[in-house]
XYZ file of C-alpha atoms in Angstrom:
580
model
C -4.302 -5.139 -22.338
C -2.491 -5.132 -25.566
C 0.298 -3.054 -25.132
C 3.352 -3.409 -28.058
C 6.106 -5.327 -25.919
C 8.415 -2.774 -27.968
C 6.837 0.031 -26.319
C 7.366 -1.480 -22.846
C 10.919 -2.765 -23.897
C 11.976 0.958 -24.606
C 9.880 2.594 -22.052
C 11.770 0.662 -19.425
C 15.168 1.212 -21.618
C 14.069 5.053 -21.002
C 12.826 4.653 -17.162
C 16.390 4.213 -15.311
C 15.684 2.699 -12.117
C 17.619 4.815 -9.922
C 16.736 8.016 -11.745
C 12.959 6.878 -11.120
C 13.466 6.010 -7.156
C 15.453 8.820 -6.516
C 12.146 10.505 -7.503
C 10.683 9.386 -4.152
C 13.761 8.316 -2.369
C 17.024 10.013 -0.920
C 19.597 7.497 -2.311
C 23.120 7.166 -1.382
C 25.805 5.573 -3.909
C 27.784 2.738 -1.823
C 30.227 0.203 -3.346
C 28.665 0.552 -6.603
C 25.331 0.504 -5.574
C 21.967 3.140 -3.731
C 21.163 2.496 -0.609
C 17.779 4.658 1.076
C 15.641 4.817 3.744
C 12.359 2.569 2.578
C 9.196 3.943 1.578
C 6.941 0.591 1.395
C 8.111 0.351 5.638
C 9.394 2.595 8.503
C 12.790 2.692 9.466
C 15.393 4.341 10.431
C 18.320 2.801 8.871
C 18.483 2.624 5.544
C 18.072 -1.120 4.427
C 16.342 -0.534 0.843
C 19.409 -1.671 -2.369
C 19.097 -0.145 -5.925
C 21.534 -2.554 -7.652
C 21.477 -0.316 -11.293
C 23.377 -2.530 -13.088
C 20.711 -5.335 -12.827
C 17.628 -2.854 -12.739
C 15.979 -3.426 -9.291
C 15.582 -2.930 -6.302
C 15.090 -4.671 -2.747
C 14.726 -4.085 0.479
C 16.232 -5.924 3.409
C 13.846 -5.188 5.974
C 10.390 -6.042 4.681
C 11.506 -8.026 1.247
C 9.659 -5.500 -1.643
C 11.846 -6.075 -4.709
C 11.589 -5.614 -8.556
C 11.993 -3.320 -11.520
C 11.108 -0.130 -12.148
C 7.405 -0.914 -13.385
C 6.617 -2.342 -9.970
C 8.291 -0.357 -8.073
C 5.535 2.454 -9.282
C 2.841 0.190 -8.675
C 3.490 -0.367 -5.634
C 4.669 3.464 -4.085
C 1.885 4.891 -6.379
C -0.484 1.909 -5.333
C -1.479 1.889 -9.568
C -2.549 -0.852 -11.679
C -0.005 -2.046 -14.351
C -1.546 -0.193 -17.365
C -1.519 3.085 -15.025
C 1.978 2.806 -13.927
C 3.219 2.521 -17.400
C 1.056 5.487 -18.563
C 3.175 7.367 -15.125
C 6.410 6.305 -16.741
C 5.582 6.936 -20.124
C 4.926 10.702 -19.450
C 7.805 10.822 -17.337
C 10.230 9.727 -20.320
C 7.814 11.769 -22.941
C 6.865 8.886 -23.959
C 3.322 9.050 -26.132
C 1.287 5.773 -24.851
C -0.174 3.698 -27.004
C -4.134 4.162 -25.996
C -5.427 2.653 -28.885
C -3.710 -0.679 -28.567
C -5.212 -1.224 -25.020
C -8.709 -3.149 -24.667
C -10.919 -0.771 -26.075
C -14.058 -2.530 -24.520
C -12.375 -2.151 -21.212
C -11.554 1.513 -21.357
C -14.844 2.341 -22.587
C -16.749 1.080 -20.056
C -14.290 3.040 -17.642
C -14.869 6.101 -19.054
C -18.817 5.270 -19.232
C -18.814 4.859 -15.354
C -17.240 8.029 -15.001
C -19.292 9.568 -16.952
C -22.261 7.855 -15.350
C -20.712 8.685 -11.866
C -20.580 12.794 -13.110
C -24.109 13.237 -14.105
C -25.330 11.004 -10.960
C -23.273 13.761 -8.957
C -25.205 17.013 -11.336
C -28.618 15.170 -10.504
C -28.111 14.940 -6.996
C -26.673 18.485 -6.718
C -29.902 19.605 -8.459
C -32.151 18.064 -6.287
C -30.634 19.583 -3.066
C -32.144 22.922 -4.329
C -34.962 21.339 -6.110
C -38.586 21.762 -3.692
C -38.238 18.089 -2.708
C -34.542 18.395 -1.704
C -35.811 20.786 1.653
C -35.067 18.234 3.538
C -31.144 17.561 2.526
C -30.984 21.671 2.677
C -32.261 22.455 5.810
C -29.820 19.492 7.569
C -27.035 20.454 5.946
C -27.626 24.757 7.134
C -27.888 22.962 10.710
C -24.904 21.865 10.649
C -23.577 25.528 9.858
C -22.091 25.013 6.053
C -22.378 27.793 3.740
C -23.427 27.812 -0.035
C -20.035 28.133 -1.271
C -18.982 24.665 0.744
C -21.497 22.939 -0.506
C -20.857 23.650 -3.847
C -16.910 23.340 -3.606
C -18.051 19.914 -2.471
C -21.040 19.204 -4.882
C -23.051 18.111 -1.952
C -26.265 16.706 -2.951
C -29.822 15.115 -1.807
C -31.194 12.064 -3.032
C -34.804 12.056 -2.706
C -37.358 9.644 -1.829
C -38.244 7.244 -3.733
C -37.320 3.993 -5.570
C -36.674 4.811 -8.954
C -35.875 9.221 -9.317
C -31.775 8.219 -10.537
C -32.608 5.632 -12.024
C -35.013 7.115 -14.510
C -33.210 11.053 -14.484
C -29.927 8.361 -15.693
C -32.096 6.619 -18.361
C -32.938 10.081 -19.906
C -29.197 10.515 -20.424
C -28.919 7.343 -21.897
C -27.657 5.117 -19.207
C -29.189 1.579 -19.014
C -29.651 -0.918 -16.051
C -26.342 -2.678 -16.359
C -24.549 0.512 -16.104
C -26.007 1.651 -12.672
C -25.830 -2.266 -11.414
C -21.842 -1.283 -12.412
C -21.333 1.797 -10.749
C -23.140 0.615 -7.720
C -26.010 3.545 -8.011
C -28.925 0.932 -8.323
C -29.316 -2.674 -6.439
C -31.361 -5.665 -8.518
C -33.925 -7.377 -6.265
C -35.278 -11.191 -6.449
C -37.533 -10.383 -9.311
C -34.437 -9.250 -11.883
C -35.438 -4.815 -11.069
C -33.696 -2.722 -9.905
C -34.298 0.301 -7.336
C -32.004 3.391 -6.643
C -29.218 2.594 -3.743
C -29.755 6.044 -2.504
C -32.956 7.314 -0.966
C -33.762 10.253 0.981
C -29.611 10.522 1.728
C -27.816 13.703 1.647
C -24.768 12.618 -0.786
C -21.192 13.658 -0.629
C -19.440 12.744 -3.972
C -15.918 11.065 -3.844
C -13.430 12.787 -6.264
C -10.529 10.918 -7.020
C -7.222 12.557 -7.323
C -7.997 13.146 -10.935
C -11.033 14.989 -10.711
C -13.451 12.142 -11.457
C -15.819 11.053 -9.498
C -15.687 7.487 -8.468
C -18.603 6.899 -6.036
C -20.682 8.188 -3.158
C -21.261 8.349 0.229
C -25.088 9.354 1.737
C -25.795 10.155 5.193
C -29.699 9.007 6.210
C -32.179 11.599 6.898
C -34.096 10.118 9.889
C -33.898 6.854 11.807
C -33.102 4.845 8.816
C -30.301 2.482 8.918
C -27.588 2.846 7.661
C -26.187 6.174 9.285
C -23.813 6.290 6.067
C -24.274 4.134 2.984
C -21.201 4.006 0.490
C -20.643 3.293 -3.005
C -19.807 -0.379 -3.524
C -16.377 -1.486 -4.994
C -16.617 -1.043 -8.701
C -13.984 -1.087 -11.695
C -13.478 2.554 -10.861
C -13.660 2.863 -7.077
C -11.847 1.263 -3.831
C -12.632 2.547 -0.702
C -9.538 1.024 0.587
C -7.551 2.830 -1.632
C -9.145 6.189 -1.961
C -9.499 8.922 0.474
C -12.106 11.683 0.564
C -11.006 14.879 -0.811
C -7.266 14.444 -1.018
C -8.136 15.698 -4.217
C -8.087 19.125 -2.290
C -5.891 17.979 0.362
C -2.728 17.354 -1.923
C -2.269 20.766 -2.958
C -2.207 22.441 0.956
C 0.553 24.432 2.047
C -0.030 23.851 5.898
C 2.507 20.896 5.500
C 0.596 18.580 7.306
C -2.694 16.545 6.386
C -5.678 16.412 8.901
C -6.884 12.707 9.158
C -10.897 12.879 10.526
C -13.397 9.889 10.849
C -15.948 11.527 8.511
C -17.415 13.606 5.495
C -18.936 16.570 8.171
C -15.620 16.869 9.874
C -13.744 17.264 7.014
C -16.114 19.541 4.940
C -15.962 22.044 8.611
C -12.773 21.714 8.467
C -12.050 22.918 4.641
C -15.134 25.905 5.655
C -13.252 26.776 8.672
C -9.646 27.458 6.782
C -7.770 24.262 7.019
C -7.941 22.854 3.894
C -5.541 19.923 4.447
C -8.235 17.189 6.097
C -9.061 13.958 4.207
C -11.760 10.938 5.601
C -11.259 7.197 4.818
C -14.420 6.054 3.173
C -16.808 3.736 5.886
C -13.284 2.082 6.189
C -10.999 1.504 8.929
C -7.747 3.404 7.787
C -5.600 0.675 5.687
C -1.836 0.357 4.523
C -2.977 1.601 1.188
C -4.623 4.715 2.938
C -1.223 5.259 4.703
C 1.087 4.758 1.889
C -1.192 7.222 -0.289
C -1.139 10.033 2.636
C 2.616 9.645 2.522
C 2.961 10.715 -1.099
C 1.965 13.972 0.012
C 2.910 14.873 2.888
C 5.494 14.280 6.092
C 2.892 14.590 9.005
C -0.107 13.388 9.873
C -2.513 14.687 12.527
C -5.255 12.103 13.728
C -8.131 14.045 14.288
C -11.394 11.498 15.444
C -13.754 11.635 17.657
C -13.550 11.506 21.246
C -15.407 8.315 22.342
C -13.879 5.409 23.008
C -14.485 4.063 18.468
C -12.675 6.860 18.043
C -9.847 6.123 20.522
C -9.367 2.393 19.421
C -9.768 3.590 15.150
C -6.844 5.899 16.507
C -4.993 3.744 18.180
C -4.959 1.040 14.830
C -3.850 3.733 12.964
C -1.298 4.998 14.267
C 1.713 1.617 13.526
C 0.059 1.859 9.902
C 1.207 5.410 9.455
C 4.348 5.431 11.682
C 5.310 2.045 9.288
C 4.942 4.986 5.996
C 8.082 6.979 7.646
C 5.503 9.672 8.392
C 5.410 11.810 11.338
C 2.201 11.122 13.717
C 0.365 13.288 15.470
C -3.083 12.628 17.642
C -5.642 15.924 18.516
C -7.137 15.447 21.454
C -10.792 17.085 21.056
C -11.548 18.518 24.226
C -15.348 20.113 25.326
C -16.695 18.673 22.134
C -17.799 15.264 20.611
C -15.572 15.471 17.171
C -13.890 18.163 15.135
C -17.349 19.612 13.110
C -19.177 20.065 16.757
C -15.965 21.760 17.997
C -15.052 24.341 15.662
C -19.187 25.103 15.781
C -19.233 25.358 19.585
C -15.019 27.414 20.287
C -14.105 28.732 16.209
C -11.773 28.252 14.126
C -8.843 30.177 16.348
C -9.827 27.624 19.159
C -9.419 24.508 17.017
C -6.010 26.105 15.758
C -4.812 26.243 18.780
C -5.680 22.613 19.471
C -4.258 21.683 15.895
C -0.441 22.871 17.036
C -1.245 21.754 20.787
C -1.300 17.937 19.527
C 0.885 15.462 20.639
C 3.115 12.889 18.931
C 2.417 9.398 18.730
C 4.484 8.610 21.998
C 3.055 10.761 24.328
C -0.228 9.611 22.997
C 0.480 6.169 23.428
C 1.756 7.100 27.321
C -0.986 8.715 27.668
C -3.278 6.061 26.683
C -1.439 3.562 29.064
C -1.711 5.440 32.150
C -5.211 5.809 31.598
C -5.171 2.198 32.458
C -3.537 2.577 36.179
C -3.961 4.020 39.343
C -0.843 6.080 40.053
C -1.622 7.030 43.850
C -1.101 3.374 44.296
C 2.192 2.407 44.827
C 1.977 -0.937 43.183
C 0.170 -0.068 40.269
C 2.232 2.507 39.717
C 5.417 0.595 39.469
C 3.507 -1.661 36.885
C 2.817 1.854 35.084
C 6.273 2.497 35.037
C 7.404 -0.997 33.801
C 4.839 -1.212 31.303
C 6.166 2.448 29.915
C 9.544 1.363 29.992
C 8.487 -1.630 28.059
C 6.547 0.483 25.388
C 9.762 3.292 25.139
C 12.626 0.371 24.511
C 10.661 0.506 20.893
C 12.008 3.602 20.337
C 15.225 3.147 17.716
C 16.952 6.720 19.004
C 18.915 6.618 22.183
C 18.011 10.386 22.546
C 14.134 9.745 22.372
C 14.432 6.831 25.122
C 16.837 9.664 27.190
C 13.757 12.107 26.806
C 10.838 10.200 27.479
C 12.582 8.521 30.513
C 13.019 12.035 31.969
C 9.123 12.522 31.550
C 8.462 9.523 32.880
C 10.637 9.760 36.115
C 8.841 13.444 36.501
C 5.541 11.266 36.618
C 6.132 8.524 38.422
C 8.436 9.798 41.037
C 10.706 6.395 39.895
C 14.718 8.136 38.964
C 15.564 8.432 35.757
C 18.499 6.119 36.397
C 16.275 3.493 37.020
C 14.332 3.839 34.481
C 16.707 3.893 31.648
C 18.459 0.537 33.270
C 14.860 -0.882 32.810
C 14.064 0.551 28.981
C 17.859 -0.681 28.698
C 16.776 -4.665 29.977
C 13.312 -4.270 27.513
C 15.633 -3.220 24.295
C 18.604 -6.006 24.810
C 15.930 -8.356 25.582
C 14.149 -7.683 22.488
C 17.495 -7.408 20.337
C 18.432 -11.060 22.102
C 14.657 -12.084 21.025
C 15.468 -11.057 16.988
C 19.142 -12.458 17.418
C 17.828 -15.758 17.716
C 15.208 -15.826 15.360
C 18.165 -14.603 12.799
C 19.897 -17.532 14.047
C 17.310 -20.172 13.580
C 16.888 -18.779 10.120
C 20.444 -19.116 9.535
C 20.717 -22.682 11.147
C 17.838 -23.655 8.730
C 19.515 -23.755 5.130
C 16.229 -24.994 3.604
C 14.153 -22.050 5.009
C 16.978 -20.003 3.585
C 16.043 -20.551 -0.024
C 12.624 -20.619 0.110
C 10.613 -17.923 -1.117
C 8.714 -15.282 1.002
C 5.426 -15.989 -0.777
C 4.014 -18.991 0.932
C 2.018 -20.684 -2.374
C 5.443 -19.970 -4.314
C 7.568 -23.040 -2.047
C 9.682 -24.911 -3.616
C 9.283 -28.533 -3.191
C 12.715 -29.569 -3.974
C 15.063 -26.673 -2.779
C 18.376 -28.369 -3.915
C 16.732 -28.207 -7.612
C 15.262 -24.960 -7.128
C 18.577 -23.304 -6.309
C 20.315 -24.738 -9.566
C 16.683 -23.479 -11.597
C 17.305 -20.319 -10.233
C 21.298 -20.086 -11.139
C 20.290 -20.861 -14.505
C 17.540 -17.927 -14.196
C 20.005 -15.670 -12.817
C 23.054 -16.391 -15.937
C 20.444 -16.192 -18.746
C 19.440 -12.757 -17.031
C 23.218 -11.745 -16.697
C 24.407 -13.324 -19.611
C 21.766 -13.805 -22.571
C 24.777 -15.484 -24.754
C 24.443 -18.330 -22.201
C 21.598 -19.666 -23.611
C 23.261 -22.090 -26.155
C 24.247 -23.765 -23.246
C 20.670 -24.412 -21.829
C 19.917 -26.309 -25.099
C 17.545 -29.758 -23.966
C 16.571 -27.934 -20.981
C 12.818 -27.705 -20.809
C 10.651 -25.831 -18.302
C 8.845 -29.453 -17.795
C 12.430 -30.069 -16.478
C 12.072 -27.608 -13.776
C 11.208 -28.973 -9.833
C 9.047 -25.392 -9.078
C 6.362 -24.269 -11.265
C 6.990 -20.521 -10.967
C 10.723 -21.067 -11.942
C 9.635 -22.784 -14.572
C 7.345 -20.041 -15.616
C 10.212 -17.752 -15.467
C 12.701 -19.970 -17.551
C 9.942 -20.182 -20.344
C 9.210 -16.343 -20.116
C 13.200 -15.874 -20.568
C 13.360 -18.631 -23.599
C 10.262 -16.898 -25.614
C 12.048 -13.573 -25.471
C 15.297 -14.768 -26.312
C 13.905 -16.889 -29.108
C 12.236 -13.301 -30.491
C 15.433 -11.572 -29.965
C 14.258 -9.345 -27.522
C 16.249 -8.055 -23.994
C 16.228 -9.374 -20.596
C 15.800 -6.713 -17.848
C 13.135 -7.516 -14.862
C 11.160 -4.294 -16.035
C 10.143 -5.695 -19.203
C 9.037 -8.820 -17.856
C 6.647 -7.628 -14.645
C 3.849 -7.553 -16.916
C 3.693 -11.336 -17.867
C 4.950 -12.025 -14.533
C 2.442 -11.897 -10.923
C 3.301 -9.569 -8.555
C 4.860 -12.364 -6.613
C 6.887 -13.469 -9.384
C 8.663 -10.438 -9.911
C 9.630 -10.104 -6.477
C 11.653 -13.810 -6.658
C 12.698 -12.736 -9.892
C 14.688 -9.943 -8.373
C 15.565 -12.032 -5.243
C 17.365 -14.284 -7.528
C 18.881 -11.899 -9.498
C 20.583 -9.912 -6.140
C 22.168 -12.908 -5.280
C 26.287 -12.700 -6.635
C 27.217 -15.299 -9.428
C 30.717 -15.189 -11.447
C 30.213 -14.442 -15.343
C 33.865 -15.180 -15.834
C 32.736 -18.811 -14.836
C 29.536 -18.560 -16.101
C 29.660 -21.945 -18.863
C 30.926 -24.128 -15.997
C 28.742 -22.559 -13.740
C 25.470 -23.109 -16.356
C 26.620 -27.135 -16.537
C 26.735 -27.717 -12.944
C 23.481 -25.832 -12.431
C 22.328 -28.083 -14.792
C 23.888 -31.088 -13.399
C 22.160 -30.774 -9.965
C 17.947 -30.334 -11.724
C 18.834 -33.859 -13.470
C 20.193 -35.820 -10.970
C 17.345 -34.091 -8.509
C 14.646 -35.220 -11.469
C 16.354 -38.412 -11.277
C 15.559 -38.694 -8.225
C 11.886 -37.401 -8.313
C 11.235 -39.391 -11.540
C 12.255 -42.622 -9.852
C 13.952 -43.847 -13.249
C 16.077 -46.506 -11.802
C 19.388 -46.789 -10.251
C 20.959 -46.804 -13.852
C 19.628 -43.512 -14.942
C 20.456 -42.090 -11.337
C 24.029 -43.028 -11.366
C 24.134 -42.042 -14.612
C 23.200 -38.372 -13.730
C 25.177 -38.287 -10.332
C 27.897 -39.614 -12.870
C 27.848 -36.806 -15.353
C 27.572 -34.057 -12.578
C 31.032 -35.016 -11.139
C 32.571 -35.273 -14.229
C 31.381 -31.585 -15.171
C 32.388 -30.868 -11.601
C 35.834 -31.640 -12.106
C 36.286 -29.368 -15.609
């Protein structure tokens, strides 16, 4: 994408990096820096830095760091191109669209448009003579004209070829359906529709386009539910079916249901605040985009035992967001659609504000597993709960749940908390020491969190990163660095990041970690800004630059194997710069 570096430069000149976070995040100015709770993990004590005089951020607890570019791209989960085009309207900024890769965003915006008419066709053919079929299953299951046109339901009709040659009509060729994952090619180089005699539920992206499909089978065919591939404009791990709709409710929570028919009866019945993953088990990326819009979640699947364990994955995934979890139990019904059908929509209101947090779910859920009218079972019962409430982080919400517990085991509160008491200093003694090995293990210490980023000599690779850190701080600091080639450098990505610095410097243009994220990999930028947290003395900064630069030649000394001359040599000149 060829965006003008001096439109990035001043974008992130405009974008402030605390103004932008405080956009998402309660911040709280502390000895010169923000401090706030994190939004990439769940906690309760704050542990995420905005340091604004070097233009990141970082967090403590689960390592995210960088500028203000990927801190969008990660909280909005956005490519790079996207998150500048966020920024740029946020500083009323006009971006550049006709410097990107035109080739690129055309065939974007030809998939879309591919996607839309796909969606008109099969919307047509669901009141078309040989759409019956799609018609008279989706009256059975009680959904009203209106509903199926809020949701352009459609019908795909039987037959190998009907999209495919309704598409070519409007001028869409095989490669573009192979693309958007409408049509499949077979051994002989044809192709043939993906979708036959489906009932089709278009996915909407937040938007308004449509980005792919999901058809439910008419008859014993196999699949139950086919989906849209992944294509250039659709993720089913990072899209959720109609939050589109769901964003924009005023119920203050968001309904979380296993599939298209449970949410669609849900929106008919009055709640319009339920969203589907997409033939997906609910991901990280599903969490963190629920959490953009709302506090609370209500898990809302089905009552067999899938529906139990999907729940019971995704419940640390959205309690990691910071959001609030709830978990309807469906009672006298298989799932939410049959439900509302079977009691109404006042009965399955009820059981909306009847639902219980993740803990007493999770209790719940473990006493399932025991026999409490036996007396040794039911001590393991209560040990086992114990074990699961010393997780808690508030004192008060271990003081609750013990009194609920005592109530149903018969065991005294007393008792109880003593034993949630042993779990918690047990499991604080457990993290002690692995914070102590870490400490005891300088070497680890340096090392970055990204596994293929390890530096093979860390001695070297802290004095490539000091140099990193005062060309960052200190651009003037440069002249100093004169002779000092990346080739120089022991780790590959520091060396990457001393030659990014050098070009820019060379072109007279500014060093902030915004501006660089985009020639840097995601991992990159998040050393980058783990350097540049770390404290270094400007006021020292040319004696500091020659003993940095002192330690990567006597270390490539050593590594080069040049002879003891050339390695006393170096070891020679480093103690004599030590001592200025």
């Amino acid at each position: 994408m060829a965006i003008p570096s001096a439109f990035i430069d001043e974008l992130v000149a405009r974008s402030d990096i605390v103004d932008v976070v405080s956009d998402y995040v309660t911040l709280t100015p502390k000895g010169g820096s923000y401090w706030g709770l994190c939004p990439f993990h769940g906690e309760k004590t704050a542990s995420f830095h905005v340091l604004p005089d070097r233009q990141l951020y970082h967090c403590f607890g689960c390592g995210k760091g960088g500028g203000v570019i990927s801190f969008v791209m990660e909280l909005e989960n956005l490519p790079y191109v996207d998150a500048l085009r966020l920024l740029a309207k946020r500083a009323g900024m006009e971006f550049p669209e006709g410097d990107l890769d035109e080739a690129s965003r055309r065939r974007r915006g030809r998939l879309l448009a591919l996607n839309k008419e796909a969606a008109r066709y099969f919307h047509s053919q669901l009141h078309a003579p040989q759409g019956q079929p799609g018609l008279d299953y989706l009256r059975g299951r009680g959904l009203s004209k209106g509903i199926m046109t809020r949701f352009g339901l459609g019908y795909a009709p039987e037959g190998w070829d009907g999209l495919i040659k309704a598409m070519a009509q409007k001028g869409f060729d095989k490669r573009d359906l192979l693309d958007a994952g409408l049509a499949v090619s077979n051994q002989k180089g044809g192709i043939y529709d993906r979708f036959r005699n489906r009932v089709m539920f278009p996915i909407i992206d937040l938007r308004g386009d449509v980005i792919g499909f999901g058809g439910r089978v008419l008859g014993d065919g196999t699949p139950k539910y086919l989906n849209s591939p992944d294509t250039p404009v659709f993720n089913k791990s990072r899209n959720l079916f109609a939050l589109n709709l769901a964003k924009t409710t005023k119920l203050g929570r968001i309904v979380l249901t296993e599939g298209y028919m449970d949410t669609i009866s849900l929106y008919q019945a009055g709640f319009d605040c339920a969203v589907a993953s997409l033939g997906t088990a609910l991901t990280a990326d599903h969490a963190k985009l629920l959490s953009r819009f709302t506090k609370e979640v209500v898990i809302c699947y089905d009552a067999d035992t899938a529906g139990i364990q999907a729940a019971n994955r995704a419940i640390p995934l959205l309690e990691k967001t910071g959001l609030k979890v709830r978990v309807l139990r469906v009672t006298g019904a298989k799932d939410p659609d049959e439900f509302i059908r079977t009691f109404g929509r006042d009965a399955f209101a009820r059981l909306l504000d009847q639902s219980e947090n993740y803990v007493d779910y999770n209790l719940r859920q473990l006493q399932s597993k025991y026999d409490l009218e036996d007396p040794v079972q039911k001590t393991e019962f209560a040990r086992a709960a114990a074990e699961m409430l010393s997780t808690l982080d508030s004192p008060v919400e271990r003081e609750v749940y013990a009194g609920q517990l005592s109530v149903l085991t018969g065991v005294g509160k007393a008792a109880l908390l003593q034993e949630i008491q042993r779990a918690w200093n047990q499991r604080l003694r457990g993290a002690k020491k692995k914070q102590t090995r870490r400490d005891m293990t300088p070497v680890a210490q340096v090392q970055p969190r990204a596994r293929q980023l390890r530096y093979s000599d860390p001695r070297s690779a802290r004095a490539e990163e000091g140099v990193i850190r005062l060309l960052m701080l200190d651009p003037a600091l440069a002249r100093e660095t004169a002779g000092l080639e990346p080739a120089h450098f022991s780790s590959p990505v520091l060396g990457k990041i001393y030659q990014v610095l050098r070009s820019r410097l060379q072109a007279g243009r500014p060093l902030q970690l915004g501006m660089l994220e985009g020639e840097l990999e995601r991992e990159e930028a998040e050393l980058l800004a783990e350097i540049l947290r770390q404290p270094e003395a400007l006021e020292n900064g040319t004696n500091a630059m020659a003993d940095y630069r002192a330690m990567i030649d006597t270390q490539r000394a050593k590594r080069e194997d040049t002879g003891e001359d050339a390695l006393l040599a170096a070891r020679d000149s480093y103690r004599k710069k030590k001592s200025l």
